[in-house]
Short mmCIF file of C-alpha atoms and ligand atoms in Angstrom, two decimals:
data_model
loop_
_atom_site.label_atom_id
_atom_site.label_comp_id
_atom_site.label_asym_id
_atom_site.label_seq_id
_atom_site.Cartn_x
_atom_site.Cartn_y
_atom_site.Cartn_z
CA MET A 1066 7.05 101.77 7.95
CA THR A 1067 9.44 100.64 5.25
CA THR A 1068 10.29 102.27 1.96
CA ASP A 1069 8.88 100.21 -0.86
CA MET A 1070 10.74 100.56 -4.19
CA LEU A 1071 7.40 100.49 -5.99
CA ALA A 1072 5.60 102.81 -3.60
CA PRO A 1073 3.88 105.74 -5.29
CA SER A 1074 5.86 108.94 -4.99
CA LEU A 1075 4.74 112.33 -3.92
CA ASP A 1076 5.40 115.58 -5.80
CA LEU A 1077 6.57 117.59 -2.80
CA THR A 1078 6.85 120.95 -4.56
CA ALA A 1079 3.31 120.73 -5.90
CA LEU A 1080 2.03 119.42 -2.58
CA ARG A 1081 3.64 122.20 -0.55
CA ALA A 1082 2.20 124.79 -2.90
CA GLN A 1083 -1.25 123.69 -1.74
CA PHE A 1084 -0.48 124.82 1.83
CA PRO A 1085 -0.42 128.64 1.86
CA ILE A 1086 1.05 128.88 5.35
CA LEU A 1087 4.17 126.97 4.30
CA SER A 1088 5.29 129.94 2.20
CA ARG A 1089 5.33 132.21 5.24
CA GLU A 1090 8.48 133.62 6.72
CA ILE A 1091 9.05 133.56 10.46
CA ASN A 1092 11.69 135.85 11.91
CA GLY A 1093 13.07 136.49 8.43
CA HIS A 1094 13.42 132.80 7.58
CA PRO A 1095 11.21 130.45 5.58
CA LEU A 1096 8.92 128.60 7.97
CA VAL A 1097 10.12 125.07 8.79
CA PHE A 1098 7.04 123.61 10.42
CA LEU A 1099 7.97 120.59 12.52
CA ASP A 1100 5.00 120.58 14.89
CA SER A 1101 2.36 118.68 12.97
CA ALA A 1102 1.90 116.14 15.76
CA ALA A 1103 0.36 118.98 17.78
CA SER A 1104 -1.70 120.24 14.86
CA SER A 1105 -1.10 119.96 11.14
CA GLN A 1106 -1.55 122.66 8.50
CA ARG A 1107 -4.43 122.84 6.01
CA PRO A 1108 -4.38 122.77 2.21
CA LEU A 1109 -6.28 125.33 0.16
CA ARG A 1110 -9.02 122.91 -0.81
CA VAL A 1111 -9.98 122.43 2.85
CA LEU A 1112 -10.01 126.20 3.42
CA ASP A 1113 -11.97 126.69 0.19
CA ARG A 1114 -14.49 124.03 1.09
CA MET A 1115 -15.23 125.65 4.44
CA ASP A 1116 -15.35 129.08 2.81
CA ARG A 1117 -17.82 127.82 0.20
CA TYR A 1118 -19.89 126.19 2.91
CA TYR A 1119 -20.25 129.50 4.78
CA ARG A 1120 -20.71 131.61 1.65
CA GLU A 1121 -23.21 129.37 -0.11
CA GLN A 1122 -24.59 126.57 2.01
CA HIS A 1123 -24.88 127.53 5.64
CA ALA A 1124 -28.04 126.84 7.61
CA ASN A 1125 -28.66 124.66 10.63
CA VAL A 1126 -28.63 120.94 9.91
CA HIS A 1127 -31.30 118.25 10.31
CA ARG A 1128 -34.03 120.77 11.11
CA GLY A 1129 -35.28 122.73 8.18
CA ALA A 1130 -37.19 121.70 5.12
CA HIS A 1131 -35.78 124.64 3.17
CA GLN A 1132 -33.15 124.31 0.48
CA LEU A 1133 -30.19 125.65 2.45
CA SER A 1134 -30.84 123.38 5.41
CA VAL A 1135 -31.06 120.44 3.05
CA GLU A 1136 -27.75 121.40 1.45
CA ALA A 1137 -26.04 121.96 4.81
CA THR A 1138 -27.35 118.61 6.07
CA GLU A 1139 -26.13 116.89 2.92
CA ALA A 1140 -22.67 118.45 3.29
CA PHE A 1141 -22.53 117.44 6.98
CA GLU A 1142 -23.79 113.91 6.43
CA GLY A 1143 -21.60 113.61 3.36
CA ALA A 1144 -18.59 114.17 5.62
CA ARG A 1145 -19.88 111.38 7.87
CA ARG A 1146 -19.93 109.04 4.87
CA ILE A 1147 -16.37 110.04 3.91
CA ILE A 1148 -15.04 109.45 7.42
CA ALA A 1149 -16.96 106.19 7.83
CA SER A 1150 -15.50 104.87 4.64
CA HIS A 1151 -12.02 106.13 5.58
CA LEU A 1152 -12.12 104.19 8.86
CA GLY A 1153 -13.70 101.08 7.34
CA ALA A 1154 -16.93 101.46 9.36
CA ASN A 1155 -19.90 99.30 8.47
CA GLU A 1156 -22.12 102.33 8.02
CA PRO A 1157 -22.01 106.12 8.51
CA ALA A 1158 -24.18 105.82 11.64
CA GLU A 1159 -21.15 104.33 13.39
CA ILE A 1160 -19.43 107.72 13.26
CA VAL A 1161 -20.21 110.19 16.05
CA PHE A 1162 -18.87 113.69 15.44
CA THR A 1163 -17.02 115.22 18.39
CA ARG A 1164 -14.67 118.15 18.93
CA GLY A 1165 -11.78 115.74 18.63
CA THR A 1166 -10.11 112.74 20.21
CA THR A 1167 -10.38 114.18 23.70
CA GLU A 1168 -14.12 114.56 23.49
CA ALA A 1169 -14.51 111.14 21.86
CA ILE A 1170 -12.71 109.47 24.76
CA ASN A 1171 -14.66 111.50 27.32
CA LEU A 1172 -17.84 110.41 25.59
CA VAL A 1173 -16.94 106.73 25.97
CA ALA A 1174 -15.65 107.06 29.54
CA SER A 1175 -18.71 109.02 30.53
CA SER A 1176 -21.49 107.25 28.62
CA TRP A 1177 -20.28 103.66 28.28
CA GLY A 1178 -18.44 103.97 31.60
CA SER A 1179 -21.47 105.11 33.54
CA LYS A 1180 -23.43 102.08 32.39
CA PHE A 1181 -20.84 99.33 32.33
CA VAL A 1182 -18.20 100.23 34.97
CA GLY A 1183 -18.79 99.97 38.70
CA ALA A 1184 -17.01 99.75 42.04
CA GLY A 1185 -14.22 97.18 42.03
CA ASP A 1186 -14.01 96.99 38.23
CA GLU A 1187 -10.67 97.42 36.52
CA ILE A 1188 -9.72 99.70 33.65
CA VAL A 1189 -6.42 99.15 31.86
CA ILE A 1190 -4.59 102.00 30.15
CA THR A 1191 -0.85 102.42 29.48
CA LYS A 1192 1.93 104.62 30.82
CA MET A 1193 2.37 105.90 27.28
CA GLU A 1194 -1.06 107.55 27.05
CA HIS A 1195 -1.74 111.18 26.25
CA HIS A 1196 -3.53 112.91 29.14
CA SER A 1197 -6.72 112.72 27.10
CA ASN A 1198 -6.67 108.94 27.45
CA PHE A 1199 -5.71 109.19 31.13
CA VAL A 1200 -7.85 111.78 32.80
CA PRO A 1201 -11.31 110.71 31.52
CA TRP A 1202 -10.64 107.26 33.02
CA GLN A 1203 -9.44 108.82 36.28
CA LEU A 1204 -12.68 110.81 36.44
CA LEU A 1205 -14.66 107.64 35.79
CA ALA A 1206 -12.69 105.73 38.44
CA GLU A 1207 -13.32 108.53 40.96
CA ARG A 1208 -17.04 108.48 40.20
CA THR A 1209 -17.47 104.72 40.29
CA GLY A 1210 -14.78 103.32 42.59
CA ALA A 1211 -13.15 101.45 39.71
CA THR A 1212 -9.38 100.92 39.66
CA ILE A 1213 -7.00 101.91 36.86
CA ARG A 1214 -4.01 99.71 36.00
CA PHE A 1215 -1.17 100.85 33.74
CA VAL A 1216 0.67 98.79 31.16
CA ASP A 1217 4.41 99.34 31.47
CA VAL A 1218 6.63 100.83 28.78
CA THR A 1219 10.01 99.27 27.89
CA PRO A 1220 13.21 101.35 27.85
CA ASP A 1221 12.92 101.37 24.04
CA GLY A 1222 9.52 103.04 24.25
CA LEU A 1223 7.38 100.00 23.41
CA LEU A 1224 4.38 98.70 25.30
CA ASP A 1225 5.31 95.74 27.50
CA LEU A 1226 2.89 93.07 26.30
CA ASP A 1227 3.87 90.65 29.09
CA ASP A 1228 2.77 93.30 31.53
CA LEU A 1229 -0.47 93.64 29.58
CA ASP A 1230 -1.04 89.88 29.92
CA ARG A 1231 -0.46 90.14 33.66
CA LEU A 1232 -3.00 92.99 33.96
CA LEU A 1233 -5.53 91.11 31.84
CA LEU A 1234 -5.64 88.45 34.58
CA GLY A 1235 -7.63 91.07 36.53
CA ARG A 1236 -10.37 90.79 33.85
CA PRO A 1237 -10.63 94.56 33.15
CA LYS A 1238 -13.77 95.99 31.60
CA ILE A 1239 -11.82 97.96 29.01
CA VAL A 1240 -8.30 98.35 27.66
CA ALA A 1241 -7.77 101.88 26.33
CA PHE A 1242 -4.52 102.64 24.51
CA MET A 1243 -2.98 104.75 21.80
CA HIS A 1244 -2.34 103.48 18.28
CA VAL A 1245 0.69 105.73 17.83
CA SER A 1246 2.60 107.57 20.55
CA ASN A 1247 2.58 111.37 20.21
CA SER A 1248 5.96 111.65 21.97
CA LEU A 1249 7.83 108.61 20.71
CA GLY A 1250 6.20 107.73 17.41
CA THR A 1251 5.86 104.10 18.53
CA ILE A 1252 3.29 102.25 16.39
CA ASN A 1253 1.62 99.90 18.82
CA PRO A 1254 0.50 96.43 17.69
CA VAL A 1255 -3.19 97.27 17.89
CA ALA A 1256 -4.65 94.05 16.46
CA GLU A 1257 -2.53 91.93 18.82
CA ILE A 1258 -3.44 93.98 21.90
CA VAL A 1259 -7.11 93.86 20.90
CA ARG A 1260 -6.93 90.08 20.43
CA ARG A 1261 -5.45 89.60 23.91
CA ALA A 1262 -7.86 92.05 25.54
CA GLN A 1263 -10.89 90.49 23.94
CA ALA A 1264 -9.74 86.99 24.95
CA ALA A 1265 -9.82 88.34 28.52
CA GLY A 1266 -13.34 89.67 28.01
CA ALA A 1267 -12.41 93.37 27.77
CA LEU A 1268 -13.58 95.98 25.29
CA THR A 1269 -10.90 98.06 23.61
CA LEU A 1270 -10.66 101.77 22.88
CA VAL A 1271 -7.94 102.99 20.54
CA ASP A 1272 -6.75 106.60 20.58
CA GLY A 1273 -6.02 107.10 16.90
CA ALA A 1274 -5.11 110.81 17.08
CA GLN A 1275 -1.54 110.23 15.90
CA ALA A 1276 -2.24 107.25 13.66
CA ALA A 1277 -5.03 108.45 11.40
CA PRO A 1278 -2.93 111.31 9.92
CA HIS A 1279 -0.33 108.82 8.69
CA LEU A 1280 -1.85 105.38 8.27
CA LYS A 1281 -4.86 103.99 6.44
CA ILE A 1282 -7.09 102.83 9.27
CA ASP A 1283 -9.39 99.82 9.02
CA VAL A 1284 -11.30 99.32 12.24
CA ALA A 1285 -12.53 95.90 11.11
CA GLU A 1286 -8.95 94.74 10.62
CA LEU A 1287 -7.88 96.21 13.96
CA GLY A 1288 -10.85 94.53 15.66
CA CYS A 1289 -11.23 97.24 18.32
CA ASP A 1290 -14.52 98.47 19.80
CA PHE A 1291 -13.89 102.24 19.82
CA TYR A 1292 -11.57 104.36 17.67
CA ALA A 1293 -11.07 108.11 18.23
CA ILE A 1294 -9.57 110.68 15.82
CA SER A 1295 -9.00 114.46 15.52
CA GLY A 1296 -9.47 116.28 12.21
CA HIS A 1297 -6.95 119.04 12.96
CA LYS A 1298 -4.06 116.57 12.99
CA MET A 1299 -5.01 115.34 9.52
CA CYS A 1300 -5.13 118.61 7.56
CA GLY A 1301 -8.64 119.45 8.75
CA PRO A 1302 -9.91 122.31 10.92
CA THR A 1303 -9.75 122.42 14.71
CA GLY A 1304 -12.83 121.45 16.71
CA ALA A 1305 -13.93 118.54 14.52
CA GLY A 1306 -13.16 114.91 15.24
CA ALA A 1307 -14.89 111.58 15.42
CA LEU A 1308 -15.59 108.52 17.48
CA TRP A 1309 -16.17 105.25 15.67
CA ALA A 1310 -17.98 102.39 17.42
CA ARG A 1311 -20.15 99.52 16.26
CA ARG A 1312 -23.84 100.37 16.07
CA GLU A 1313 -24.87 97.73 18.68
CA LEU A 1314 -22.43 99.22 21.15
CA LEU A 1315 -23.56 102.80 20.52
CA GLU A 1316 -27.15 101.66 20.91
CA GLN A 1317 -26.41 100.21 24.34
CA MET A 1318 -24.85 103.46 25.55
CA PRO A 1319 -26.83 106.26 27.21
CA PRO A 1320 -26.63 109.83 25.83
CA TYR A 1321 -23.55 111.81 26.72
CA GLN A 1322 -25.08 115.29 26.69
CA GLY A 1323 -28.70 116.39 26.48
CA GLY A 1324 -30.29 119.05 24.29
CA GLY A 1325 -31.64 119.63 20.84
CA GLU A 1326 -30.85 117.27 17.95
CA MET A 1327 -30.34 114.25 20.21
CA ILE A 1328 -33.96 113.59 21.17
CA SER A 1329 -36.84 111.77 19.61
CA GLU A 1330 -39.55 113.22 21.83
CA VAL A 1331 -39.51 115.55 24.83
CA THR A 1332 -42.40 115.78 27.28
CA MET A 1333 -42.61 117.13 30.79
CA ALA A 1334 -42.60 113.55 32.00
CA GLY A 1335 -39.34 112.69 30.23
CA SER A 1336 -37.61 112.31 26.88
CA THR A 1337 -36.69 109.64 24.39
CA TRP A 1338 -33.55 109.61 22.28
CA ALA A 1339 -32.83 109.98 18.61
CA ALA A 1340 -31.25 107.03 16.81
CA VAL A 1341 -27.45 106.72 16.73
CA PRO A 1342 -25.33 108.62 15.99
CA HIS A 1343 -27.55 111.66 16.62
CA LYS A 1344 -28.22 110.53 20.19
CA PHE A 1345 -24.63 111.61 20.93
CA GLU A 1346 -24.67 114.88 19.02
CA ALA A 1347 -26.60 117.32 21.20
CA GLY A 1348 -26.91 120.92 20.00
CA THR A 1349 -25.87 122.61 16.79
CA PRO A 1350 -22.71 120.84 15.66
CA ASN A 1351 -19.54 122.32 14.19
CA ILE A 1352 -20.99 122.05 10.70
CA ALA A 1353 -18.29 123.92 8.78
CA GLY A 1354 -15.60 122.10 10.76
CA VAL A 1355 -17.07 118.72 9.95
CA VAL A 1356 -17.42 119.64 6.28
CA GLY A 1357 -13.76 120.74 6.28
CA PHE A 1358 -12.78 117.53 8.09
CA GLY A 1359 -14.46 115.48 5.35
CA GLU A 1360 -12.60 117.46 2.69
CA ALA A 1361 -9.31 116.91 4.55
CA VAL A 1362 -9.84 113.15 4.53
CA ARG A 1363 -10.62 113.31 0.80
CA PHE A 1364 -7.44 115.33 0.30
CA LEU A 1365 -5.31 112.76 2.15
CA THR A 1366 -6.99 109.94 0.26
CA ASP A 1367 -6.32 111.70 -3.06
CA VAL A 1368 -2.64 112.17 -2.16
CA GLY A 1369 -2.73 108.48 -1.20
CA PHE A 1370 -1.85 106.91 2.12
CA ASP A 1371 0.72 104.69 0.36
CA ALA A 1372 2.46 107.76 -1.04
CA ILE A 1373 2.29 109.50 2.35
CA ALA A 1374 3.72 106.44 4.10
CA ALA A 1375 6.54 106.10 1.56
CA HIS A 1376 7.46 109.78 1.84
CA GLU A 1377 7.34 109.75 5.63
CA ALA A 1378 9.40 106.55 5.76
CA GLU A 1379 12.09 108.30 3.76
CA ILE A 1380 12.02 111.40 5.97
CA THR A 1381 12.01 109.26 9.12
CA ALA A 1382 15.01 107.23 7.98
CA TYR A 1383 16.89 110.38 7.02
CA ALA A 1384 16.04 112.22 10.25
CA LEU A 1385 17.09 109.18 12.29
CA GLU A 1386 20.40 109.04 10.48
CA ARG A 1387 21.07 112.75 10.93
CA LEU A 1388 19.84 113.06 14.52
CA THR A 1389 21.68 109.97 15.80
CA ASN A 1390 24.89 111.58 14.53
CA VAL A 1391 24.39 114.80 16.49
CA ASP A 1392 26.76 114.77 19.50
CA GLY A 1393 24.97 115.29 22.78
CA LEU A 1394 21.53 114.41 21.44
CA THR A 1395 19.51 111.69 23.19
CA LEU A 1396 16.62 110.30 21.18
CA TYR A 1397 13.71 108.68 22.99
CA GLY A 1398 11.63 105.86 21.60
CA PRO A 1399 12.06 103.09 19.06
CA ARG A 1400 14.16 103.30 15.89
CA GLU A 1401 11.86 101.08 13.88
CA ASN A 1402 8.17 100.71 13.31
CA LYS A 1403 7.58 104.33 14.18
CA THR A 1404 6.04 107.41 12.66
CA SER A 1405 7.92 110.59 11.79
CA VAL A 1406 7.97 112.10 15.29
CA PHE A 1407 11.21 112.52 17.26
CA SER A 1408 11.51 113.39 20.94
CA PHE A 1409 14.94 114.28 22.18
CA SER A 1410 17.09 115.99 24.77
CA TYR A 1411 20.06 118.00 23.55
CA LEU A 1412 23.16 118.71 25.63
CA ASP A 1413 21.82 120.36 28.76
CA ILE A 1414 19.76 122.92 26.87
CA HIS A 1415 16.24 123.15 28.22
CA PRO A 1416 13.77 122.11 25.50
CA HIS A 1417 11.97 125.45 25.83
CA ASP A 1418 15.22 127.35 25.23
CA LEU A 1419 15.95 125.11 22.28
CA SER A 1420 12.54 125.74 20.82
CA THR A 1421 12.95 129.50 21.27
CA ILE A 1422 16.30 129.62 19.58
CA LEU A 1423 15.17 127.42 16.68
CA ASP A 1424 12.17 129.70 16.27
CA GLN A 1425 14.58 132.56 15.58
CA ARG A 1426 15.47 130.61 12.44
CA GLY A 1427 11.83 129.98 11.57
CA ILE A 1428 11.95 126.36 12.81
CA ALA A 1429 8.85 125.39 14.79
CA ILE A 1430 9.31 122.44 17.14
CA ARG A 1431 7.45 121.56 20.33
CA ALA A 1432 8.94 121.59 23.82
CA GLY A 1433 7.38 120.26 26.98
CA ASN A 1434 5.81 117.09 28.30
CA HIS A 1435 3.48 116.75 25.29
CA CYS A 1436 0.56 115.89 27.60
CA ASN A 1437 2.54 112.77 28.52
CA GLN A 1438 3.56 113.48 32.11
CA PRO A 1439 3.38 109.83 33.23
CA LEU A 1440 5.59 108.81 30.29
CA MET A 1441 8.08 111.60 31.09
CA ASP A 1442 8.11 110.42 34.73
CA HIS A 1443 8.76 106.92 33.46
CA PHE A 1444 11.84 108.13 31.59
CA GLY A 1445 12.87 110.32 34.54
CA ILE A 1446 12.65 113.58 32.57
CA ASN A 1447 10.42 116.65 32.70
CA ALA A 1448 10.27 117.53 29.07
CA THR A 1449 11.67 116.82 25.63
CA ALA A 1450 12.08 118.73 22.41
CA ARG A 1451 9.88 117.20 19.74
CA ALA A 1452 10.18 117.52 15.98
CA SER A 1453 7.31 116.00 14.05
CA PHE A 1454 7.32 115.67 10.28
CA TYR A 1455 4.31 115.28 8.05
CA LEU A 1456 3.57 114.72 4.36
CA TYR A 1457 4.65 118.26 3.41
CA ASN A 1458 8.08 118.18 5.10
CA SER A 1459 11.31 117.69 3.17
CA ARG A 1460 14.79 116.28 3.71
CA GLU A 1461 16.09 119.85 3.52
CA GLU A 1462 14.02 120.67 6.58
CA VAL A 1463 15.73 117.82 8.45
CA ASP A 1464 19.04 119.46 7.50
CA MET A 1465 17.79 122.85 8.69
CA LEU A 1466 16.82 121.33 12.03
CA VAL A 1467 20.27 119.78 12.43
CA ASP A 1468 21.96 123.08 11.47
CA GLY A 1469 19.70 124.86 13.97
CA LEU A 1470 20.81 122.45 16.69
CA ALA A 1471 24.43 123.24 15.95
CA MET A 1472 23.65 126.95 16.25
CA ALA A 1473 21.87 126.37 19.57
CA ALA A 1474 24.93 124.52 20.88
CA LYS A 1475 27.07 127.53 20.01
CA VAL A 1476 24.73 129.95 21.74
CA PHE A 1477 24.09 127.96 24.90
CA CYS A 1478 27.20 125.88 25.37
CA HIS A 1479 29.78 127.86 23.43
CA ILE A 1480 30.44 124.74 21.33
CA SER A 1481 31.79 125.63 17.92
N1 LIG B 1018 -4.22 111.57 21.85
C1 LIG B 1018 -3.04 111.80 21.29
C2 LIG B 1018 -2.09 110.67 21.10
C3 LIG B 1018 -2.69 113.09 20.91
O1 LIG B 1018 -1.49 113.32 20.38
C4 LIG B 1018 -3.61 114.13 21.11
C5 LIG B 1018 -3.29 115.56 20.71
N2 LIG B 1018 -2.05 116.01 21.07
C6 LIG B 1018 -4.83 113.82 21.67
C7 LIG B 1018 -5.12 112.54 22.03
C8 LIG B 1018 -5.86 114.88 21.92
O2 LIG B 1018 -6.36 115.33 20.71
P1 LIG B 1018 -7.34 116.60 20.68
O3 LIG B 1018 -6.62 117.69 21.42
O4 LIG B 1018 -7.45 116.89 19.22
O5 LIG B 1018 -8.60 116.20 21.29
#
């Protein structure tokens, strides 16, 4: 992302005021929330929308002919229209609601995988993947006898596209990869990877969990076959996410779970399925969560993805400048074409200790393997500290992080 002189700006004070949690104090200090890559915070209008849904509109969806059920169904399906339009889908029916990215990927690996993947087939993923784009494929491979191949990662934290080309010679059935790395912030060249994969006859699944919060997504432009997102990383509630896929593809796939809502007819002899997307939405869905998710996407759209990108580009550039000047700090991942997430090691302080001491100053960062064990293995480390910035973070919070690091050095290493 680059800072564009003409890019729309963002009124940070007014924006932060919309997030009640940001005015909290933690351990006697103003909260500095640098863990949005794990889960973002929610603005009042998302909380209010869910509150209004429960107070005024709640009933089960798709079933009743009474007024409340009609209103709840309209709110739920309205969110589907918002998310479809946000992702550039052809129609709302191409959006399947899930609990999040993890469930969306499991749905594809389980449903599409059970029909189209067999013994001896190859599945390509990358060493950069979050466990949620690893384990569902391992389960599928175990069930079917398929083989998983892994695209290598360069020392700079980029996908090695020559290695991808080599693996594509094996004519895999699918290439599943992340749009943006949750540990490194790397923005992968999705359209290019999709082009190469499709030329080799493979479908493509893109894990968009870390991209959709920051970038305007257009699935048609990306050209992929599946795109998965999580609402809670984009100012929405937990437990609501989505899978996008083209209607023809969804129609070819068998149901993922059975139950109410997903059937057309049930007899003792057998059942037939509802049309997509309902075929994949068995049981009472997370109605309030989905309604809140829709409101979150409207919120981000109203703030403007251009304004968000410009603000985050500024924070990213500033954080890079400050963090690269901290003695003893090793930053992982690329310096360019990245989102506002920074993984690092600092002196020989364990990331968990670092996180604990920063927390004493109200600074929330993440420590651990970030569900990226294979990537950590690749870099020969167990864990990193990770600071992730979002639209509501400020340059001052970068400074507070850097000051906090200096304090941690004093405490742990007696460096003054
Ligand atoms: N993929 C990536 C890149 C992620 O960062 C995450 C969340 N940390 C997930 C998938 C899983 O998302 P969820 O837990 O919302 O299903």
